[in-house]
Coordinates of C-alpha atoms and ligand atoms in Angstrom, one line a residue:
X1426 CA 241.0 -102.8 -143.8
X1427 CA 237.4 -102.4 -145.0
X1428 CA 236.4 -105.8 -143.4
X1429 CA 236.7 -104.0 -140.0
X1430 CA 233.9 -101.5 -140.7
X1431 CA 231.2 -102.0 -138.1
X1432 CA 227.4 -102.0 -138.5
X1433 CA 226.4 -99.9 -135.5
X1434 CA 223.2 -97.9 -135.6
X1435 CA 221.1 -96.1 -133.0
X1436 CA 217.9 -97.7 -134.3
X1437 CA 216.5 -100.2 -131.8
X1438 CA 217.8 -103.8 -132.0
X1439 CA 214.3 -104.9 -131.5
X1440 CA 211.6 -102.6 -132.9
X1441 CA 208.8 -104.5 -131.4
X1442 CA 210.0 -104.3 -127.8
X1443 CA 211.0 -100.6 -128.3
X1444 CA 207.5 -99.9 -129.6
X1445 CA 206.0 -101.6 -126.5
X1446 CA 208.1 -99.5 -124.2
X1447 CA 207.2 -96.4 -126.1
X1448 CA 203.5 -97.2 -125.7
X1449 CA 204.1 -97.6 -122.0
X1450 CA 205.8 -94.2 -121.8
X1451 CA 202.8 -92.6 -123.6
X1452 CA 200.4 -94.3 -121.2
X1453 CA 202.5 -93.2 -118.2
X1454 CA 202.4 -89.6 -119.4
X1455 CA 198.7 -89.7 -119.9
X1456 CA 198.4 -91.0 -116.3
X1457 CA 200.7 -88.3 -115.2
X1458 CA 198.8 -85.5 -116.9
X1459 CA 195.3 -86.7 -116.1
X1460 CA 196.1 -86.9 -112.3
X1461 CA 198.4 -83.9 -112.0
X1462 CA 195.9 -82.2 -109.6
X1463 CA 195.9 -85.2 -107.2
X1464 CA 199.5 -84.8 -106.3
X1465 CA 201.2 -82.0 -104.4
X1466 CA 201.8 -78.9 -106.5
X1467 CA 205.5 -79.2 -105.7
X1468 CA 207.7 -81.7 -103.9
X1469 CA 211.4 -81.0 -103.0
X1470 CA 213.6 -83.8 -104.3
X1471 CA 215.0 -85.7 -101.3
X1472 CA 218.8 -86.2 -100.8
X1473 CA 218.6 -89.8 -102.1
X1474 CA 217.3 -88.5 -105.4
X1475 CA 220.2 -86.0 -105.7
X1476 CA 222.5 -88.9 -104.9
X1477 CA 220.9 -91.2 -107.5
X1478 CA 221.3 -88.6 -110.2
X1479 CA 225.0 -87.8 -109.4
X1480 CA 226.2 -90.8 -111.4
X1481 CA 229.6 -91.2 -113.0
X1482 CA 229.7 -90.7 -116.8
X1483 CA 228.1 -93.8 -118.4
X1484 CA 230.7 -95.6 -120.5
X1485 CA 228.5 -98.6 -121.2
X1486 CA 224.9 -98.2 -122.1
X1487 CA 222.0 -99.8 -120.3
X1488 CA 218.6 -101.0 -121.6
X1489 CA 216.2 -98.2 -122.3
X1490 CA 213.8 -99.7 -119.8
X1491 CA 216.3 -99.1 -117.0
X1492 CA 217.0 -95.5 -118.2
X1493 CA 213.3 -94.8 -118.3
X1494 CA 212.8 -96.3 -114.9
X1495 CA 215.3 -93.9 -113.5
X1496 CA 213.6 -90.9 -115.2
X1497 CA 210.2 -92.0 -113.8
X1498 CA 211.6 -92.5 -110.3
X1499 CA 214.1 -89.7 -110.0
X1500 CA 213.2 -86.9 -112.4
X1501 CA 209.5 -86.8 -113.3
X1502 CA 208.1 -86.5 -109.8
X1503 CA 210.1 -83.3 -108.9
X1504 CA 209.2 -80.7 -111.5
X1505 CA 208.7 -77.1 -110.6
X1506 CA 205.0 -77.8 -110.3
X1507 CA 203.8 -75.7 -113.2
X1508 CA 201.4 -78.4 -114.5
X1509 CA 199.4 -78.2 -111.3
X1510 CA 196.0 -76.4 -111.1
X1511 CA 197.2 -74.5 -108.0
X1512 CA 200.5 -73.3 -109.6
X1513 CA 200.6 -69.5 -109.8
X1514 CA 204.3 -68.9 -109.7
X1515 CA 206.4 -66.7 -112.0
X1516 CA 204.8 -66.8 -115.4
X1517 CA 204.9 -70.4 -116.5
X1518 CA 202.9 -72.5 -118.9
X1519 CA 201.3 -75.7 -118.0
X1520 CA 201.7 -77.8 -121.2
X1521 CA 199.0 -79.7 -123.0
X1522 CA 198.6 -83.2 -124.2
X1523 CA 198.6 -82.1 -127.8
X1524 CA 201.7 -80.0 -127.2
X1525 CA 203.5 -83.0 -125.8
X1526 CA 202.4 -85.1 -128.8
X1527 CA 203.4 -82.3 -131.2
X1528 CA 206.9 -82.3 -129.7
X1529 CA 207.1 -86.0 -130.3
X1530 CA 205.9 -85.7 -133.9
X1531 CA 208.3 -82.9 -134.6
X1532 CA 211.2 -84.9 -133.3
X1533 CA 210.1 -88.0 -135.1
X1534 CA 210.0 -86.1 -138.4
X1535 CA 213.2 -84.1 -137.4
X1536 CA 213.3 -81.6 -140.1
X1537 CA 216.0 -79.0 -140.2
X1538 CA 214.3 -75.6 -140.1
X1539 CA 217.0 -73.4 -141.4
X1540 CA 214.8 -73.0 -144.4
X1541 CA 214.5 -74.8 -147.7
X1542 CA 211.3 -75.6 -149.5
X1543 CA 210.0 -78.5 -147.5
X1544 CA 206.7 -78.6 -145.8
X1545 CA 207.9 -77.7 -142.3
X1546 CA 209.1 -74.1 -143.1
X1547 CA 205.8 -73.6 -144.9
X1548 CA 204.0 -74.6 -141.7
X1549 CA 206.2 -72.1 -139.7
X1550 CA 205.5 -69.4 -142.2
X1551 CA 201.8 -70.0 -142.0
X1552 CA 201.7 -69.9 -138.2
X1553 CA 203.6 -66.7 -138.2
X1554 CA 200.9 -65.3 -140.6
X1555 CA 198.1 -66.5 -138.2
X1556 CA 199.7 -64.9 -135.2
X1557 CA 200.5 -61.7 -137.1
X1558 CA 196.8 -61.4 -137.9
X1559 CA 195.7 -62.3 -134.4
X1560 CA 198.0 -59.8 -132.7
X1561 CA 197.3 -56.9 -135.1
X1562 CA 200.4 -57.1 -137.3
X1563 CA 200.2 -57.1 -141.1
X1564 CA 199.6 -60.7 -142.3
X1565 CA 202.8 -60.7 -144.3
X1566 CA 205.1 -59.7 -141.5
X1567 CA 208.4 -61.4 -141.1
X1568 CA 208.9 -63.5 -138.0
X1569 CA 210.6 -66.5 -136.6
X1570 CA 210.0 -69.0 -133.8
X1571 CA 212.8 -69.1 -131.2
X1572 CA 213.2 -70.7 -127.7
X1573 CA 211.5 -68.0 -125.8
X1574 CA 211.0 -64.3 -125.3
X1575 CA 214.5 -63.6 -124.1
X1576 CA 215.7 -64.7 -127.5
X1577 CA 212.8 -63.1 -129.3
X1578 CA 213.5 -59.8 -127.7
X1579 CA 217.2 -60.1 -128.4
X1580 CA 216.4 -60.8 -132.0
X1581 CA 214.3 -57.7 -132.3
X1582 CA 216.8 -55.5 -130.5
X1583 CA 219.4 -56.6 -133.0
X1584 CA 217.1 -55.7 -135.9
X1585 CA 216.4 -52.3 -134.2
X1586 CA 220.2 -51.7 -133.9
X1587 CA 220.9 -52.4 -137.5
X1588 CA 217.9 -50.3 -138.6
X1589 CA 218.5 -47.2 -136.5
X1590 CA 222.2 -47.1 -135.4
X1591 CA 223.0 -44.8 -138.2
X1592 CA 226.3 -46.6 -138.9
X1593 CA 227.3 -50.0 -140.1
X1594 CA 227.4 -52.0 -136.8
X1595 CA 227.6 -55.3 -138.6
X1596 CA 230.7 -54.6 -140.5
X1597 CA 232.4 -51.9 -138.5
X1598 CA 231.4 -52.8 -134.9
X1599 CA 230.2 -50.6 -132.2
X1600 CA 233.4 -48.5 -131.8
X1601 CA 232.8 -46.9 -135.1
X1602 CA 229.9 -44.9 -133.9
X1603 CA 228.5 -43.0 -130.9
X1604 CA 227.2 -44.9 -127.9
X1605 CA 223.9 -46.5 -128.6
X1606 CA 221.1 -46.3 -126.1
X1607 CA 217.7 -48.0 -125.6
X1608 CA 214.8 -46.8 -123.5
X1609 CA 212.2 -48.7 -121.4
X1610 CA 210.4 -48.6 -118.2
X1611 CA 212.4 -49.5 -115.1
X1612 CA 210.0 -52.5 -114.8
X1613 CA 211.3 -54.0 -118.1
X1614 CA 212.1 -57.7 -117.7
X1615 CA 215.8 -58.4 -117.3
X1616 CA 216.2 -59.8 -120.8
X1617 CA 217.1 -56.2 -121.7
X1618 CA 220.2 -56.3 -119.5
X1619 CA 221.3 -59.7 -120.9
X1620 CA 220.7 -58.4 -124.5
X1621 CA 222.7 -55.1 -124.0
X1622 CA 225.6 -57.0 -122.4
X1623 CA 225.6 -59.7 -125.1
X1624 CA 225.3 -57.2 -128.0
X1625 CA 228.3 -55.3 -126.6
X1626 CA 226.2 -52.2 -125.9
X1627 CA 226.9 -52.6 -122.2
X1628 CA 224.2 -52.8 -119.6
X1629 CA 224.4 -49.0 -119.2
X1630 CA 223.0 -48.7 -122.7
X1631 CA 219.6 -49.6 -121.2
X1632 CA 218.2 -46.3 -119.9
X1633 CA 215.6 -47.2 -117.3
X1634 CA 212.8 -44.7 -117.4
X1635 CA 210.8 -44.1 -114.2
X1636 CA 207.4 -45.8 -113.9
X1637 CA 204.2 -44.2 -113.0
X1638 CA 202.1 -45.4 -110.0
X1639 CA 200.5 -48.0 -112.2
X1640 CA 204.0 -49.4 -113.0
X1641 CA 203.8 -48.4 -116.6
X1642 CA 206.4 -46.1 -118.3
X1643 CA 206.3 -42.4 -117.7
X1644 CA 206.2 -41.1 -121.2
X1645 CA 207.2 -37.5 -120.4
X1646 CA 210.2 -38.8 -118.5
X1647 CA 211.1 -41.0 -121.4
X1648 CA 211.1 -38.1 -123.8
X1649 CA 213.1 -35.9 -121.4
X1650 CA 215.7 -38.7 -121.0
X1651 CA 216.1 -39.2 -124.7
X1652 CA 216.4 -35.4 -125.2
X1653 CA 219.1 -35.1 -122.6
X1654 CA 221.0 -38.1 -123.9
X1655 CA 221.0 -36.7 -127.4
X1656 CA 222.4 -33.5 -126.1
X1657 CA 225.1 -35.5 -124.3
X1658 CA 226.1 -37.1 -127.7
X1659 CA 224.5 -40.5 -127.2
X1660 CA 222.7 -42.2 -130.0
X1661 CA 219.2 -43.5 -129.0
X1662 CA 218.1 -46.2 -131.3
X1663 CA 215.1 -48.0 -129.7
X1664 CA 212.2 -47.5 -127.3
X1665 CA 210.7 -50.5 -125.6
X1666 CA 207.2 -51.0 -124.4
X1667 CA 205.9 -54.0 -122.4
X1668 CA 202.3 -55.3 -122.6
X1669 CA 202.1 -57.4 -119.4
X1670 CA 205.1 -56.5 -117.3
X1671 CA 206.5 -59.4 -115.3
X1672 CA 205.9 -58.0 -111.8
X1673 CA 202.4 -56.7 -112.0
X1674 CA 201.1 -57.2 -115.5
X1675 CA 201.4 -53.5 -116.2
X1676 CA 200.8 -52.3 -119.7
X1677 CA 202.8 -49.5 -121.2
X1678 CA 201.3 -46.6 -123.2
X1679 CA 202.3 -48.0 -126.6
X1680 CA 200.7 -45.1 -128.5
X1681 CA 202.8 -42.6 -126.4
X1682 CA 205.9 -44.6 -127.2
X1683 CA 205.0 -44.7 -130.9
X1684 CA 204.9 -40.9 -130.9
X1685 CA 208.3 -40.7 -129.2
X1686 CA 209.7 -43.3 -131.7
X1687 CA 208.4 -41.2 -134.6
X1688 CA 209.6 -37.9 -133.2
X1689 CA 213.2 -39.1 -132.7
X1690 CA 213.3 -41.7 -135.6
X1691 CA 213.7 -44.7 -133.2
X1692 CA 212.6 -48.3 -133.5
X1693 CA 209.6 -49.3 -131.3
X1694 CA 209.8 -52.8 -129.9
X1695 CA 207.1 -54.3 -127.8
X1696 CA 207.7 -57.2 -125.3
X1697 CA 204.5 -59.0 -125.1
X1698 CA 205.8 -62.2 -123.5
X1699 CA 202.5 -63.2 -122.1
X1700 CA 200.4 -60.1 -122.4
X1701 CA 200.3 -60.0 -126.2
X1702 CA 198.0 -63.0 -126.3
X1703 CA 195.3 -61.1 -124.4
X1704 CA 194.5 -59.8 -127.9
X1705 CA 192.8 -63.2 -128.5
X1706 CA 190.0 -62.4 -125.9
X1707 CA 187.4 -60.0 -127.3
X1708 CA 186.9 -58.6 -123.7
X1709 CA 190.6 -57.9 -123.1
X1710 CA 191.7 -57.1 -126.7
X1711 CA 191.5 -53.4 -126.1
X1712 CA 194.0 -53.6 -123.2
X1713 CA 196.8 -54.6 -125.7
X1714 CA 195.5 -53.4 -129.0
X1715 CA 198.2 -50.7 -129.4
X1716 CA 200.8 -53.4 -129.7
X1717 CA 200.0 -53.3 -133.4
X1718 CA 201.8 -50.0 -133.5
X1719 CA 205.2 -51.6 -132.9
X1720 CA 207.9 -52.2 -135.4
X1721 CA 208.5 -55.6 -133.8
X1722 CA 206.7 -57.7 -131.2
X1723 CA 207.9 -60.6 -129.1
X1724 CA 205.7 -63.1 -127.4
X1725 CA 205.8 -66.6 -125.9
X1726 CA 203.6 -69.6 -126.5
X1727 CA 205.0 -71.4 -123.4
X1728 CA 203.3 -68.9 -121.1
X1729 CA 199.8 -67.9 -122.1
X1730 CA 199.8 -70.2 -125.1
X1731 CA 199.9 -73.0 -122.6
X1732 CA 202.5 -74.9 -124.7
X1733 CA 205.3 -77.1 -123.4
X1734 CA 208.7 -75.5 -123.3
X1735 CA 210.1 -73.9 -125.2
X1736 CA 208.5 -71.7 -127.8
X1737 CA 208.6 -68.0 -128.3
X1738 CA 208.2 -65.9 -131.4
X1739 CA 209.2 -62.5 -132.8
X1740 CA 207.3 -60.6 -135.5
X1741 CA 209.0 -57.9 -137.5
X1742 CA 206.9 -55.6 -139.7
X1743 CA 209.6 -54.9 -142.2
X1744 CA 211.0 -58.0 -143.9
X1745 CA 214.1 -56.2 -145.2
X1746 CA 215.0 -54.8 -141.8
X1747 CA 214.7 -58.3 -140.3
X1748 CA 216.9 -59.8 -142.9
X1749 CA 219.4 -56.9 -142.8
X1750 CA 220.3 -57.8 -139.2
X1751 CA 221.1 -61.5 -139.8
X1752 CA 221.4 -62.6 -143.4
X1753 CA 224.7 -64.2 -144.4
X1754 CA 226.0 -65.6 -147.6
X1755 CA 227.9 -68.9 -147.6
X1756 CA 228.3 -71.2 -150.5
X1757 CA 227.5 -74.3 -148.5
X1758 CA 224.0 -73.1 -147.6
X1759 CA 223.1 -71.1 -150.7
X1760 CA 219.8 -71.8 -152.4
X1761 CA 219.6 -73.9 -155.5
X1762 CA 217.1 -74.0 -158.4
X1763 CA 215.8 -77.5 -157.8
X1764 CA 216.0 -80.2 -155.1
X1765 CA 215.6 -79.7 -151.4
X1766 CA 217.8 -76.6 -151.3
X1767 CA 215.3 -74.8 -153.6
X1768 CA 214.9 -71.1 -152.6
X1769 CA 212.2 -70.5 -150.0
X1770 CA 211.8 -68.8 -146.6
X1771 CA 215.2 -68.9 -145.2
X1772 CA 214.7 -68.8 -141.5
X1773 CA 218.4 -68.7 -140.8
X1774 CA 218.4 -65.2 -142.3
X1775 CA 215.9 -64.1 -139.6
X1776 CA 217.9 -65.1 -136.5
X1777 CA 221.0 -66.4 -135.0
X1778 CA 220.3 -70.1 -135.2
X1779 CA 221.2 -72.1 -138.3
X1780 CA 219.9 -75.6 -137.3
X1781 CA 216.5 -75.2 -135.8
X1782 CA 213.8 -77.6 -134.5
X1783 CA 210.2 -77.8 -135.7
X1784 CA 208.8 -75.8 -132.7
X1785 CA 206.2 -74.3 -135.0
X1786 CA 204.4 -77.6 -135.2
X1787 CA 203.0 -77.3 -131.7
X1788 CA 201.8 -73.8 -132.5
X1789 CA 200.2 -75.0 -135.7
X1790 CA 198.5 -77.9 -133.9
X1791 CA 197.4 -75.6 -131.1
X1792 CA 195.6 -73.2 -133.4
X1793 CA 194.1 -75.9 -135.6
X1794 CA 192.8 -78.0 -132.8
X1795 CA 191.8 -75.4 -130.2
X1796 CA 191.1 -72.5 -132.5
X1797 CA 192.0 -68.9 -131.6
X1798 CA 188.6 -68.2 -130.1
X1799 CA 188.8 -70.9 -127.5
X1800 CA 192.4 -69.9 -126.7
X1801 CA 191.1 -66.3 -126.2
X1802 CA 188.3 -67.7 -123.9
X1803 CA 190.9 -69.6 -121.8
X1804 CA 193.0 -66.4 -121.5
X1805 CA 189.9 -64.5 -120.4
X1806 CA 189.2 -67.2 -117.9
X1807 CA 192.6 -66.6 -116.4
X1808 CA 192.1 -62.8 -116.3
X1809 CA 188.7 -63.3 -114.6
X1810 CA 190.3 -65.6 -112.0
X1811 CA 193.0 -63.0 -111.3
X1812 CA 190.4 -60.3 -110.9
X1813 CA 188.5 -62.6 -108.6
X1814 CA 191.7 -63.1 -106.5
X1815 CA 192.3 -59.3 -106.4
X1816 CA 188.7 -58.9 -105.2
X1817 CA 189.1 -61.6 -102.5
X1818 CA 192.3 -60.0 -101.3
X1819 CA 190.7 -56.6 -101.1
X1820 CA 187.8 -58.0 -99.1
X1821 CA 190.0 -59.7 -96.5
X1822 CA 191.1 -57.3 -93.7
X1823 CA 194.2 -59.5 -93.1
X1824 CA 195.4 -59.2 -96.7
X1825 CA 196.5 -56.2 -98.7
X1826 CA 197.2 -55.8 -102.4
X1827 CA 200.5 -54.2 -103.3
X1828 CA 199.8 -53.2 -106.9
X1829 CA 197.1 -52.7 -109.4
X1830 CA 196.1 -55.9 -111.2
X1831 CA 195.3 -54.9 -114.8
X1832 CA 195.7 -58.3 -116.3
X1833 CA 196.4 -61.7 -114.7
X1834 CA 198.9 -61.0 -111.9
X1835 CA 198.1 -60.1 -108.3
X1836 CA 200.7 -59.0 -105.8
X1837 CA 199.7 -59.1 -102.1
X1838 CA 200.9 -59.6 -98.6
X1839 CA 199.6 -60.5 -95.2
X1840 CA 199.0 -57.6 -92.9
X1841 CA 200.0 -57.3 -89.3
X1842 CA 199.5 -53.7 -88.1
X1843 CA 201.9 -54.0 -85.2
X1844 CA 204.8 -55.1 -87.4
X1845 CA 207.4 -52.8 -89.1
X1846 CA 208.4 -53.3 -92.7
X1847 CA 211.3 -55.7 -91.9
X1848 CA 209.1 -57.8 -89.8
X1849 CA 206.3 -57.9 -92.4
X1850 CA 208.9 -59.0 -95.0
X1851 CA 210.1 -61.9 -92.9
X1852 CA 206.5 -62.9 -92.0
X1853 CA 205.5 -62.9 -95.6
X1854 CA 208.5 -64.8 -96.7
X1855 CA 207.6 -67.5 -94.1
X1856 CA 204.0 -67.6 -95.3
X1857 CA 205.2 -68.0 -98.9
X1858 CA 207.6 -70.9 -97.9
X1859 CA 204.9 -72.5 -95.8
X1860 CA 202.4 -72.5 -98.7
X1861 CA 205.0 -73.7 -101.2
X1862 CA 206.2 -76.5 -98.9
X1863 CA 202.7 -77.6 -98.1
X1864 CA 202.4 -78.6 -101.8
X1865 CA 198.9 -77.2 -101.7
X1866 CA 199.5 -74.2 -103.9
X1867 CA 202.4 -72.5 -105.5
X1868 CA 202.6 -68.7 -105.7
X1869 CA 206.0 -66.9 -106.1
X1870 CA 207.4 -63.6 -104.9
X1871 CA 208.7 -60.2 -106.0
X1872 CA 209.4 -56.8 -104.6
X1873 CA 206.9 -54.0 -105.2
X1874 CA 208.1 -50.5 -104.4
X1875 CA 210.6 -52.0 -102.0
X1876 CA 208.0 -54.2 -100.3
X1877 CA 208.1 -58.0 -100.3
X1878 CA 205.1 -59.4 -102.2
X1879 CA 203.5 -62.8 -102.6
X1880 CA 202.7 -62.9 -106.2
X1881 CA 200.2 -65.0 -108.2
X1882 CA 200.3 -65.0 -112.0
X1883 CA 197.6 -67.0 -113.6
X1884 CA 198.5 -68.4 -117.0
X1885 CA 197.1 -71.8 -116.1
X1886 CA 194.4 -73.6 -118.0
X1887 CA 193.8 -76.0 -115.1
X1888 CA 193.1 -73.4 -112.5
X1889 CA 189.6 -73.1 -111.1
X1890 CA 187.8 -70.7 -108.8
X1891 CA 188.1 -73.2 -106.0
X1892 CA 192.0 -73.1 -106.4
X1893 CA 191.8 -69.3 -105.8
X1894 CA 189.6 -69.7 -102.8
X1895 CA 192.0 -72.3 -101.4
X1896 CA 195.0 -69.9 -101.9
X1897 CA 193.1 -67.3 -99.9
X1898 CA 192.4 -69.8 -97.1
X1899 CA 196.1 -70.9 -97.1
X1900 CA 197.2 -67.2 -96.9
X1901 CA 194.9 -66.6 -93.9
X1902 CA 195.7 -69.9 -92.2
X1903 CA 199.5 -69.7 -92.4
X1904 CA 199.4 -65.9 -91.9
X1905 CA 197.5 -66.1 -88.6
X1906 CA 199.6 -69.0 -87.3
X1907 CA 202.9 -67.4 -88.2
X1908 CA 201.9 -63.8 -87.2
X1909 CA 201.0 -65.0 -83.7
X1910 CA 203.9 -67.5 -83.4
Ligands
PLP178 C1 209.0 -64.3 -119.3 C2 209.3 -63.0 -119.8 C3 210.4 -62.7 -120.6 C4 211.4 -63.7 -120.9 O1 210.9 -64.8 -121.7 P1 211.5 -66.3 -121.7 O2 210.5 -67.0 -122.5 O3 211.4 -66.7 -120.2 O4 212.9 -66.2 -122.2 C5 210.5 -61.4 -121.1 N1 209.6 -60.5 -120.8 C6 208.5 -60.7 -120.0 C7 207.6 -59.6 -119.8 C8 208.3 -62.0 -119.5 O5 207.3 -62.2 -118.7

């Protein structure tokens, strides 16, 4: 019987040739990154690429060389474009060489970040401390790295629910108490809908408060809505603020929300997905300084931290509250007095995931190599470029701005005085498609007060003033051609 036991392994048969191929991959990625601006910002994958990727399930393997060749030919050239200097779409990060290397090192080491007293959790704890300090939270705040801000915000909302529901949601479930509600500006990112649905609160639990003209939350309307919900027997548990809203970069009045939270004994969570990091720039710090008043704060490092996907983080001021939302006891993962299971920061008690990757390594390397000050200078550079874009738009009679641009996002459209709203929308859609398909720049789109907007969000360390000038010239060129066509 035992003589039939095989000797398979996934280590390379030939370490030397695997090493050679790995060096080639690294060289290719350096070529790819150092020439990213020489290629179109975006290229649609042709049908033959779709066909090549629609392969039957591989039953037999192939040499890594062949697999890699397919990646290089069919996958790599067709990214969303977010590495390109003229990419301004959505809110995407661009990645860095060090971030790429950090991901490789993290996977090479492959620690299991549930916790335990190895070095990797110590690094994660340290980076959480650094970011706590940089963003105005107490240095000993609790926190955890997660995949992104959707998950970071969900984590925080779960903590808020445990802390402020007023009944034992974890044991008894939602049906044992009144209906829970959470308040935020109507411009809140749609993570809140996903979170309310997933947490069993129902999407109606999110009470969308009207925005003011600057797209930030109307504090008086928020208070009035909470008051009337209380009278109707609902149980408000949380108010949300956003610093850097996704459509326009709007910044909520966090001090006002703090007062409401204190008045009604609610949790205050701040979604700072990209905006939080403006705190690193001495010139812009004041815009987001009040985020330090929050009970919890979520932010991404794959947006304005420029890191490769994916990495987000949540900070929670109160350690006990954080743990109270997630901690479990199970004999097979309990801490021991000695050995690798010795008691330490147990990250699995701060979130949903048990097995976790060493995401924190790229954050650690980012801060150690770049330093917080240069990171702040890069963020300010993006804000300055966005302000320059807003100015250029304001100066062009053919262009109009559709929203205030307090941070790094500019929403605009091409003007054509003879056109009605529907015609303007279809014109601007065509302008957007034409720019994107030209591969020369990549803005995205949104709706502002019911009007279709071409939107440029600048979280790009490769963008230069000339890229902004080129975007303006593309808008004017395609705009005048399409408006007269
Ligand atoms: C991007 C974004 C999110 C969602 O974050 P992910 O990292 O994409 O999950 C939430 N809120 C705001 C304001 C965002 O910009």
